[in-house]
CSV table of C-alpha atoms and ligand atoms in Angstrom, one decimal:
chain,number,residue,atom,x,y,z
A,706,MET,CA,34.8,-14.4,-37.7
A,707,LYS,CA,34.1,-17.9,-36.3
A,708,HIS,CA,34.1,-16.4,-32.8
A,709,LEU,CA,31.8,-13.6,-33.9
A,710,CYS,CA,29.3,-16.2,-35.2
A,711,SER,CA,29.4,-18.2,-32.0
A,712,LEU,CA,28.8,-15.0,-30.1
A,713,LEU,CA,25.8,-14.1,-32.2
A,714,CYS,CA,24.4,-17.6,-31.8
A,715,LEU,CA,24.8,-17.4,-28.1
A,716,LEU,CA,23.1,-14.0,-28.0
A,717,LEU,CA,20.2,-15.3,-30.1
A,718,LEU,CA,19.8,-18.3,-27.9
A,719,ALA,CA,19.8,-16.1,-24.8
A,720,LEU,CA,17.1,-13.8,-26.1
A,721,PRO,CA,14.0,-16.0,-25.5
A,722,MET,CA,15.6,-17.1,-22.2
A,723,SER,CA,15.7,-13.5,-21.0
A,724,GLY,CA,12.0,-13.8,-20.5
A,725,LYS,CA,11.4,-10.6,-22.4
A,726,GLU,CA,7.9,-10.4,-23.9
A,727,ARG,CA,7.4,-8.5,-27.2
A,728,THR,CA,3.7,-8.4,-27.5
A,729,ILE,CA,0.9,-6.5,-25.8
A,730,LYS,CA,-2.3,-8.6,-25.5
A,731,PRO,CA,-5.3,-6.4,-24.8
A,732,GLY,CA,-7.8,-7.8,-22.4
A,733,GLN,CA,-5.6,-10.7,-21.2
A,734,ILE,CA,-3.7,-11.2,-18.0
A,735,TRP,CA,-0.6,-8.9,-18.1
A,736,PRO,CA,2.2,-10.4,-15.9
A,737,ASP,CA,4.9,-8.1,-14.5
A,738,ALA,CA,8.5,-9.2,-14.2
A,739,ALA,CA,7.6,-11.3,-11.2
A,740,GLY,CA,4.8,-13.0,-13.0
A,741,ASN,CA,1.9,-11.2,-11.2
A,742,HIS,CA,-0.9,-9.6,-13.1
A,743,ILE,CA,-0.2,-5.8,-13.2
A,744,ASN,CA,-2.3,-4.1,-10.6
A,745,ALA,CA,-2.5,-0.4,-11.7
A,746,HIS,CA,-6.0,0.4,-12.9
A,747,GLY,CA,-7.4,3.6,-14.1
A,748,GLY,CA,-3.8,4.6,-14.6
A,749,GLY,CA,-1.5,6.9,-16.4
A,750,VAL,CA,2.1,6.8,-17.7
A,751,LEU,CA,4.9,9.3,-17.2
A,752,PHE,CA,8.1,9.1,-19.1
A,753,HIS,CA,11.2,10.2,-17.2
A,754,LYS,CA,14.9,9.7,-17.9
A,755,GLY,CA,14.7,6.7,-20.1
A,756,TYR,CA,11.9,4.9,-18.2
A,757,TYR,CA,8.1,4.8,-18.5
A,758,TYR,CA,6.4,4.8,-15.1
A,759,TRP,CA,2.9,3.4,-14.9
A,760,TYR,CA,0.8,4.5,-12.0
A,761,GLY,CA,-2.6,3.1,-11.2
A,762,GLU,CA,-5.2,2.1,-8.6
A,763,HIS,CA,-4.3,-1.0,-6.7
A,764,LYS,CA,-7.4,-3.2,-6.7
A,765,ALA,CA,-8.3,-5.8,-4.1
A,766,GLU,CA,-10.0,-9.2,-4.6
A,767,LYS,CA,-13.4,-8.2,-3.4
A,768,THR,CA,-13.7,-4.4,-3.1
A,769,SER,CA,-13.0,-1.4,-5.3
A,770,SER,CA,-12.2,0.6,-2.2
A,771,ALA,CA,-8.5,1.5,-1.8
A,772,LEU,CA,-6.9,-0.8,0.7
A,773,VAL,CA,-3.3,-0.2,-0.5
A,774,GLY,CA,-3.0,3.0,-2.6
A,775,VAL,CA,-1.4,3.9,-5.9
A,776,THR,CA,1.0,1.4,-7.4
A,777,CYS,CA,3.9,2.1,-9.7
A,778,TYR,CA,5.6,0.0,-12.4
A,779,ARG,CA,8.6,0.8,-14.6
A,780,SER,CA,9.5,-0.2,-18.1
A,781,LYS,CA,11.8,0.7,-20.9
A,782,ASP,CA,9.9,-1.0,-23.7
A,783,LEU,CA,6.2,-0.6,-22.7
A,784,VAL,CA,5.7,-4.4,-22.6
A,785,ASN,CA,7.8,-5.6,-19.8
A,786,TRP,CA,7.0,-3.9,-16.5
A,787,THR,CA,8.8,-4.2,-13.1
A,788,TYR,CA,6.8,-3.5,-9.9
A,789,CYS,CA,8.3,-0.6,-8.0
A,790,GLY,CA,6.0,-0.7,-5.0
A,791,VAL,CA,3.3,1.5,-3.6
A,792,ALA,CA,3.9,5.1,-4.7
A,793,LEU,CA,1.2,6.6,-2.5
A,794,GLN,CA,0.0,4.6,0.5
A,795,VAL,CA,-3.5,4.9,2.0
A,796,GLU,CA,-3.4,5.7,5.7
A,797,ASP,CA,-4.5,3.7,8.8
A,798,GLN,CA,-5.4,6.8,10.7
A,799,VAL,CA,-9.2,7.1,11.2
A,800,GLY,CA,-10.5,10.2,9.6
A,801,SER,CA,-7.6,10.8,7.3
A,802,ASP,CA,-8.7,11.9,3.8
A,803,ILE,CA,-7.0,8.9,2.4
A,804,GLU,CA,-7.9,6.5,5.1
A,805,LYS,CA,-7.8,2.8,4.0
A,806,GLY,CA,-11.2,2.1,2.5
A,807,CYS,CA,-11.5,5.4,0.8
A,808,THR,CA,-12.1,5.5,-3.0
A,809,LEU,CA,-9.0,6.6,-4.8
A,810,GLU,CA,-9.3,6.6,-8.6
A,811,ARG,CA,-7.5,7.5,-11.8
A,812,PRO,CA,-4.2,8.7,-10.4
A,813,LYS,CA,-2.0,10.6,-12.9
A,814,VAL,CA,1.6,11.9,-12.4
A,815,ILE,CA,3.4,14.7,-14.0
A,816,TYR,CA,6.9,16.1,-13.5
A,817,CYS,CA,7.3,19.8,-12.6
A,818,PRO,CA,10.7,21.1,-13.9
A,819,ARG,CA,10.3,24.3,-11.8
A,820,THR,CA,10.3,22.4,-8.5
A,821,GLY,CA,11.9,19.1,-9.5
A,822,LYS,CA,8.9,17.3,-7.9
A,823,PHE,CA,6.7,14.6,-9.2
A,824,VAL,CA,3.1,15.7,-8.8
A,825,MET,CA,0.2,13.2,-8.5
A,826,TRP,CA,-3.4,14.2,-8.8
A,827,PHE,CA,-6.3,11.7,-8.3
A,828,HIS,CA,-10.0,11.5,-7.7
A,829,LEU,CA,-10.8,11.0,-4.0
A,830,GLU,CA,-14.0,10.0,-2.3
A,831,LEU,CA,-14.0,9.8,1.5
A,832,LYS,CA,-14.4,6.5,3.2
A,833,GLY,CA,-18.0,5.6,3.9
A,834,HIS,CA,-19.4,8.4,1.8
A,835,GLY,CA,-20.0,6.8,-1.5
A,836,TYR,CA,-19.2,9.2,-4.4
A,837,ALA,CA,-20.5,12.3,-2.6
A,838,ALA,CA,-17.3,14.1,-1.9
A,839,ALA,CA,-16.2,14.5,-5.5
A,840,ARG,CA,-12.8,15.8,-4.6
A,841,ALA,CA,-9.5,16.3,-6.4
A,842,ALA,CA,-6.4,15.3,-4.3
A,843,VAL,CA,-2.7,16.0,-4.8
A,844,ALA,CA,0.5,14.4,-3.6
A,845,VAL,CA,4.2,15.1,-4.3
A,846,ALA,CA,7.4,13.1,-4.4
A,847,ASP,CA,11.1,13.7,-5.1
A,848,LYS,CA,11.4,10.5,-7.0
A,849,PRO,CA,9.1,9.0,-9.7
A,850,THR,CA,8.6,5.9,-7.7
A,851,GLY,CA,7.7,7.9,-4.6
A,852,PRO,CA,7.0,7.8,-1.7
A,853,PHE,CA,4.4,10.4,-2.5
A,854,LEU,CA,3.5,12.8,0.3
A,855,TYR,CA,-0.2,13.5,0.4
A,856,LEU,CA,-0.9,17.3,0.5
A,857,ARG,CA,-4.6,18.0,0.4
A,858,SER,CA,-7.9,17.4,-1.3
A,859,GLY,CA,-11.1,19.3,-2.0
A,860,ARG,CA,-13.5,20.6,-4.5
A,861,VAL,CA,-12.0,22.8,-7.2
A,862,ASN,CA,-11.9,26.5,-7.9
A,863,PRO,CA,-14.4,27.9,-5.4
A,864,TYR,CA,-15.7,31.4,-6.1
A,865,CYS,CA,-14.6,31.3,-9.7
A,866,TRP,CA,-16.7,31.4,-12.9
A,867,PRO,CA,-15.5,29.7,-16.1
A,868,ALA,CA,-12.7,31.9,-17.5
A,869,ASP,CA,-14.4,32.5,-20.9
A,870,TRP,CA,-17.8,33.5,-19.5
A,871,SER,CA,-19.0,37.0,-20.3
A,872,GLU,CA,-20.7,39.3,-17.8
A,873,ALA,CA,-24.0,38.2,-19.2
A,874,ASP,CA,-23.1,34.5,-18.8
A,875,ARG,CA,-22.3,35.0,-15.2
A,876,ALA,CA,-25.4,37.1,-14.5
A,877,CYS,CA,-27.5,34.3,-16.2
A,878,ALA,CA,-25.9,31.5,-14.1
A,879,ASP,CA,-26.2,33.6,-11.0
A,880,THR,CA,-30.0,33.5,-11.3
A,881,LEU,CA,-30.2,29.7,-11.5
A,882,GLN,CA,-31.4,27.8,-8.4
A,883,ALA,CA,-30.8,24.1,-8.2
A,884,ALA,CA,-33.9,23.9,-5.9
A,885,HIS,CA,-36.1,25.1,-8.8
A,886,PHE,CA,-35.0,22.1,-10.9
A,887,GLY,CA,-36.1,19.1,-8.7
A,888,GLN,CA,-36.8,17.1,-11.8
A,889,TRP,CA,-33.8,16.2,-13.9
A,890,TRP,CA,-33.6,15.4,-17.6
A,891,THR,CA,-36.4,17.9,-18.6
A,892,GLU,CA,-35.8,20.4,-21.4
A,893,PRO,CA,-35.7,23.4,-19.0
A,894,TRP,CA,-33.3,21.5,-16.7
A,895,ARG,CA,-31.0,20.6,-19.7
A,896,LYS,CA,-30.9,24.3,-20.7
A,897,ALA,CA,-30.1,25.3,-17.2
A,898,VAL,CA,-27.3,22.7,-16.9
A,899,ALA,CA,-25.8,24.1,-20.1
A,900,GLN,CA,-26.1,27.6,-18.6
A,901,GLY,CA,-24.3,26.5,-15.5
A,902,LEU,CA,-26.9,25.3,-13.0
A,903,PHE,CA,-24.3,23.2,-11.1
A,904,VAL,CA,-21.5,25.7,-11.6
A,905,LYS,CA,-23.7,28.1,-9.7
A,906,ARG,CA,-24.8,25.6,-7.1
A,907,ASP,CA,-21.1,24.7,-6.3
A,908,PHE,CA,-19.8,28.3,-6.8
A,909,ASN,CA,-19.0,28.8,-3.1
A,910,GLY,CA,-17.9,25.3,-2.2
A,911,GLY,CA,-16.0,24.6,-5.4
A,912,GLN,CA,-16.7,22.5,-8.4
A,913,MET,CA,-17.1,18.7,-8.2
A,914,ALA,CA,-14.1,16.7,-9.5
A,915,ARG,CA,-14.3,13.0,-10.3
A,916,ASP,CA,-12.9,11.0,-13.3
A,917,MET,CA,-9.7,12.9,-14.4
A,918,THR,CA,-6.5,13.2,-16.2
A,919,LEU,CA,-3.6,15.7,-16.4
A,920,TYR,CA,-2.0,17.3,-19.3
A,921,VAL,CA,1.2,19.4,-19.7
A,922,ASP,CA,1.0,21.6,-22.7
A,923,ASP,CA,3.9,22.6,-25.0
A,924,ASP,CA,4.4,25.8,-23.0
A,925,GLY,CA,4.9,23.9,-19.8
A,926,ARG,CA,1.4,24.9,-18.3
A,927,ALA,CA,-0.3,22.0,-16.7
A,928,TYR,CA,-4.1,21.3,-16.7
A,929,HIS,CA,-6.4,19.1,-14.8
A,930,ILE,CA,-9.3,17.8,-16.8
A,931,PHE,CA,-12.2,16.2,-14.9
A,932,SER,CA,-15.8,15.2,-14.8
A,933,SER,CA,-17.6,17.9,-12.9
A,934,GLU,CA,-21.1,19.3,-12.4
A,935,GLU,CA,-22.7,15.9,-11.4
A,936,ASN,CA,-20.7,14.1,-14.1
A,937,LEU,CA,-22.6,16.2,-16.7
A,938,THR,CA,-19.8,18.4,-17.8
A,939,LEU,CA,-16.0,18.2,-18.2
A,940,GLN,CA,-13.9,21.0,-16.9
A,941,VAL,CA,-10.3,21.9,-17.9
A,942,ALA,CA,-8.7,23.7,-15.0
A,943,GLU,CA,-5.3,25.4,-15.1
A,944,LEU,CA,-2.7,24.4,-12.5
A,945,SER,CA,-0.3,26.7,-10.7
A,946,ASP,CA,3.4,27.0,-11.6
A,947,ASP,CA,4.2,24.2,-9.1
A,948,PHE,CA,1.3,22.1,-10.4
A,949,THR,CA,-0.2,21.6,-6.9
A,950,TYR,CA,-2.9,24.2,-6.9
A,951,HIS,CA,-5.7,25.3,-9.3
A,952,THR,CA,-5.3,28.9,-10.4
A,953,GLY,CA,-9.0,29.7,-10.6
A,954,ARG,CA,-9.1,29.7,-14.4
A,955,TYR,CA,-11.2,26.9,-16.0
A,956,TRP,CA,-13.2,26.1,-19.1
A,957,ARG,CA,-16.1,23.7,-19.7
A,958,ILE,CA,-16.2,21.0,-22.3
A,959,ALA,CA,-19.5,19.7,-23.7
A,960,PRO,CA,-21.8,21.1,-21.1
A,961,GLY,CA,-24.5,18.6,-20.1
A,962,GLY,CA,-22.8,15.9,-22.4
A,963,GLN,CA,-22.2,13.4,-19.6
A,964,ASN,CA,-18.6,12.6,-20.3
A,965,GLU,CA,-16.3,10.6,-18.0
A,966,ALA,CA,-12.9,8.9,-18.3
A,967,PRO,CA,-11.1,11.8,-20.1
A,968,ALA,CA,-7.9,10.9,-22.0
A,969,ILE,CA,-6.1,13.5,-24.1
A,970,PHE,CA,-3.3,13.9,-26.6
A,971,LYS,CA,-2.0,16.5,-29.1
A,972,HIS,CA,-1.0,15.7,-32.6
A,973,GLU,CA,0.0,18.2,-35.3
A,974,GLY,CA,-1.4,21.2,-33.5
A,975,ARG,CA,-4.7,19.6,-32.6
A,976,TYR,CA,-5.9,18.3,-29.3
A,977,TRP,CA,-7.8,15.0,-29.2
A,978,LEU,CA,-9.9,14.0,-26.3
A,979,ILE,CA,-11.4,10.5,-25.9
A,980,THR,CA,-14.1,10.0,-23.2
A,981,SER,CA,-16.8,7.6,-22.2
A,982,GLY,CA,-20.4,8.1,-21.3
A,983,CYS,CA,-21.6,7.6,-17.7
A,984,THR,CA,-22.6,3.9,-17.1
A,985,GLY,CA,-20.5,3.2,-14.0
A,986,TRP,CA,-18.3,0.0,-14.4
A,987,ASP,CA,-20.2,-1.0,-17.5
A,988,PRO,CA,-18.7,-0.2,-20.9
A,989,ASN,CA,-20.3,2.2,-23.3
A,990,GLU,CA,-19.3,3.8,-26.6
A,991,ALA,CA,-16.2,6.0,-26.6
A,992,ARG,CA,-16.6,9.6,-27.7
A,993,LEU,CA,-14.1,11.7,-29.6
A,994,PHE,CA,-13.6,15.4,-29.4
A,995,THR,CA,-11.2,17.7,-31.1
A,996,SER,CA,-10.1,21.3,-30.7
A,997,LYS,CA,-7.3,23.6,-31.8
A,998,SER,CA,-7.0,24.9,-28.3
A,999,LEU,CA,-7.2,23.1,-25.0
A,1000,LEU,CA,-9.6,25.8,-23.9
A,1001,GLY,CA,-12.1,25.0,-26.6
A,1002,PRO,CA,-14.3,25.2,-28.5
A,1003,TRP,CA,-14.5,21.4,-28.9
A,1004,GLU,CA,-16.1,19.6,-31.7
A,1005,GLN,CA,-17.5,16.1,-31.3
A,1006,LEU,CA,-16.8,13.3,-33.9
A,1007,PRO,CA,-17.9,9.7,-34.0
A,1008,SER,CA,-16.2,7.1,-31.8
A,1009,PRO,CA,-12.6,6.3,-32.9
A,1010,CYS,CA,-13.0,2.6,-32.1
A,1011,VAL,CA,-13.1,0.0,-34.9
A,1012,GLY,CA,-13.4,-3.7,-34.8
A,1013,PRO,CA,-15.3,-6.3,-32.7
A,1014,ASN,CA,-17.2,-4.8,-29.8
A,1015,ALA,CA,-16.1,-1.3,-30.9
A,1016,LYS,CA,-19.6,0.0,-30.0
A,1017,LEU,CA,-18.7,-0.8,-26.3
A,1018,THR,CA,-15.1,0.4,-26.6
A,1019,PHE,CA,-14.1,-3.3,-26.8
A,1020,GLY,CA,-15.6,-3.7,-23.3
A,1021,GLY,CA,-13.4,-1.1,-21.8
A,1022,GLN,CA,-13.3,2.6,-20.6
A,1023,SER,CA,-10.7,5.1,-21.6
A,1024,THR,CA,-8.1,6.1,-19.1
A,1025,PHE,CA,-5.0,7.6,-20.7
A,1026,ILE,CA,-3.3,8.3,-24.0
A,1027,LEU,CA,0.4,7.5,-23.9
A,1028,PRO,CA,2.8,9.4,-26.2
A,1029,VAL,CA,5.5,6.9,-27.3
A,1030,GLN,CA,8.9,8.6,-26.7
A,1031,GLY,CA,10.9,9.7,-29.7
A,1032,LYS,CA,8.3,8.6,-32.2
A,1033,LEU,CA,6.3,11.5,-33.7
A,1034,GLY,CA,2.6,10.7,-34.0
A,1035,ALA,CA,2.9,7.4,-32.0
A,1036,PHE,CA,0.3,7.2,-29.3
A,1037,ILE,CA,-1.2,4.3,-27.3
A,1038,PHE,CA,-4.9,4.3,-26.2
A,1039,MET,CA,-5.2,2.9,-22.7
A,1040,ALA,CA,-8.5,1.7,-21.3
A,1041,ASP,CA,-9.7,-0.5,-18.4
A,1042,ILE,CA,-12.0,-3.5,-18.6
A,1043,TRP,CA,-13.5,-3.3,-15.1
A,1044,ARG,CA,-14.4,-6.4,-13.1
A,1045,PRO,CA,-16.4,-4.9,-10.2
A,1046,LYS,CA,-17.1,-8.3,-8.6
A,1047,HIS,CA,-13.4,-9.3,-8.8
A,1048,PRO,CA,-11.7,-5.9,-9.1
A,1049,ILE,CA,-8.1,-7.3,-9.0
A,1050,ASP,CA,-8.8,-9.2,-12.2
A,1051,ALA,CA,-9.7,-6.1,-14.2
A,1052,ARG,CA,-7.9,-6.0,-17.5
A,1053,TYR,CA,-6.1,-3.5,-19.7
A,1054,ILE,CA,-6.7,-2.5,-23.3
A,1055,TRP,CA,-3.6,-0.9,-24.8
A,1056,LEU,CA,-4.0,-0.3,-28.6
A,1057,PRO,CA,-2.0,1.9,-31.0
A,1058,ILE,CA,-3.7,5.0,-32.3
A,1059,THR,CA,-3.6,5.3,-36.1
A,1060,PHE,CA,-4.8,8.2,-38.2
A,1061,LYS,CA,-7.3,8.0,-41.1
A,1062,ASP,CA,-7.7,11.3,-42.9
A,1063,ASN,CA,-5.9,12.9,-40.0
A,1064,VAL,CA,-8.5,11.6,-37.5
A,1065,PRO,CA,-7.5,9.1,-34.8
A,1066,VAL,CA,-8.6,5.5,-35.1
A,1067,VAL,CA,-8.3,2.8,-32.4
A,1068,GLU,CA,-8.6,-0.6,-34.0
A,1069,TRP,CA,-8.8,-3.8,-32.1
A,1070,ARG,CA,-5.9,-6.2,-32.2
A,1071,ASP,CA,-5.7,-9.4,-30.3
A,1072,GLU,CA,-2.0,-8.8,-29.9
A,1073,TRP,CA,0.6,-6.4,-31.2
A,1074,VAL,CA,4.3,-5.7,-31.0
A,1075,PRO,CA,5.0,-2.0,-30.2
A,1076,GLU,CA,8.5,-2.1,-31.7
A,1077,GLU,CA,7.0,-3.3,-35.0
A,1078,VAL,CA,4.0,-0.9,-35.0
A,1079,PHE,CA,6.1,2.1,-34.0
A,1080,GLU,CA,9.3,1.2,-35.9
T,1258,GAL,C1,-16.9,4.9,-13.7
T,1258,GAL,C2,-15.6,5.7,-13.5
T,1258,GAL,C3,-14.7,4.8,-12.7
T,1258,GAL,C4,-15.4,4.6,-11.4
T,1258,GAL,C5,-16.8,3.9,-11.6
T,1258,GAL,C6,-17.6,3.7,-10.3
T,1258,GAL,O1,-17.8,5.6,-14.6
T,1258,GAL,O2,-15.1,6.0,-14.8
T,1258,GAL,O3,-13.5,5.5,-12.5
T,1258,GAL,O4,-15.6,5.8,-10.7
T,1258,GAL,O5,-17.5,4.7,-12.5
T,1258,GAL,O6,-18.8,3.2,-10.6
């Protein structure tokens, strides 16, 4: 007994010395195991064989362009993260799609059981071309930490109309000419956007793809959800069995609604989508959508955010919703507080999602302990 007591005392003493943190402090510096502020922005988290893997954009001191690539961190408890290196490296080769200096944003990784590969999709803009390319890019790896092999990038689903459009919808969109709508934001322009003005404009070359996330549904089908049509409309596009191609089937969410930064989860048979408006690096009010099917129709509800600065999503922009393993109904809302003048100092907002009358709520907390909140 005496021995047992001494052993327990020793264990208790050792706990704080192990350096394990228990709290998440939204908006503050988040040191990894080596003491460096985590550098994985616009990220996503994959759970695989007992570990969470956090992938994100490596940000430099002075530029938001990609000088390194996609970083990867690993954790068992969601609080303490170990840096696992660069999962996807930008390339030195001039003219490469992912040449150093390109814009590489919002990487997300899913695991494909059919192929045994880890599949990363991200938003890619070519070096020196601002945000004009609006491409989706894909890379694969054999291990969660990479190295990821870059496969290809491009616009999405060329020569395809939205899957749920009728003959009449297609015929209507087919008559729309972007050249006839030189002036944006007019009533006729808005109507044309909703009817697919930009779907038609980009029909041959493929749909634009910027802010994005991935989602694997209960039946194992994977979907790519992204801001398209000049950031006016979100599209949900089905991925192939190996998760590395688009199948040509896609659906639109909130046409003309200007949604970015999509983050999605499913709870009790309902899909919930949190997005932002389009104000670049500046925060705006989060939006909440819900649907019984990933393919729509979606209904918009008021912002889920509650607390100080909730009107501006606490100064952040949504990026991912993390399902906590083994805990039914436990989700973490992930957002980024961007620092465009000092990108490496951008911060993370991780907050638990609670439910009020079955509707998700994201309430601000200065700090919180996942193992207490999700006990
Ligand atoms: C945001 C977007 C970010 C980044 C930024 C550039 O709206 O969500 O991922 O693209 O614009 O201004």
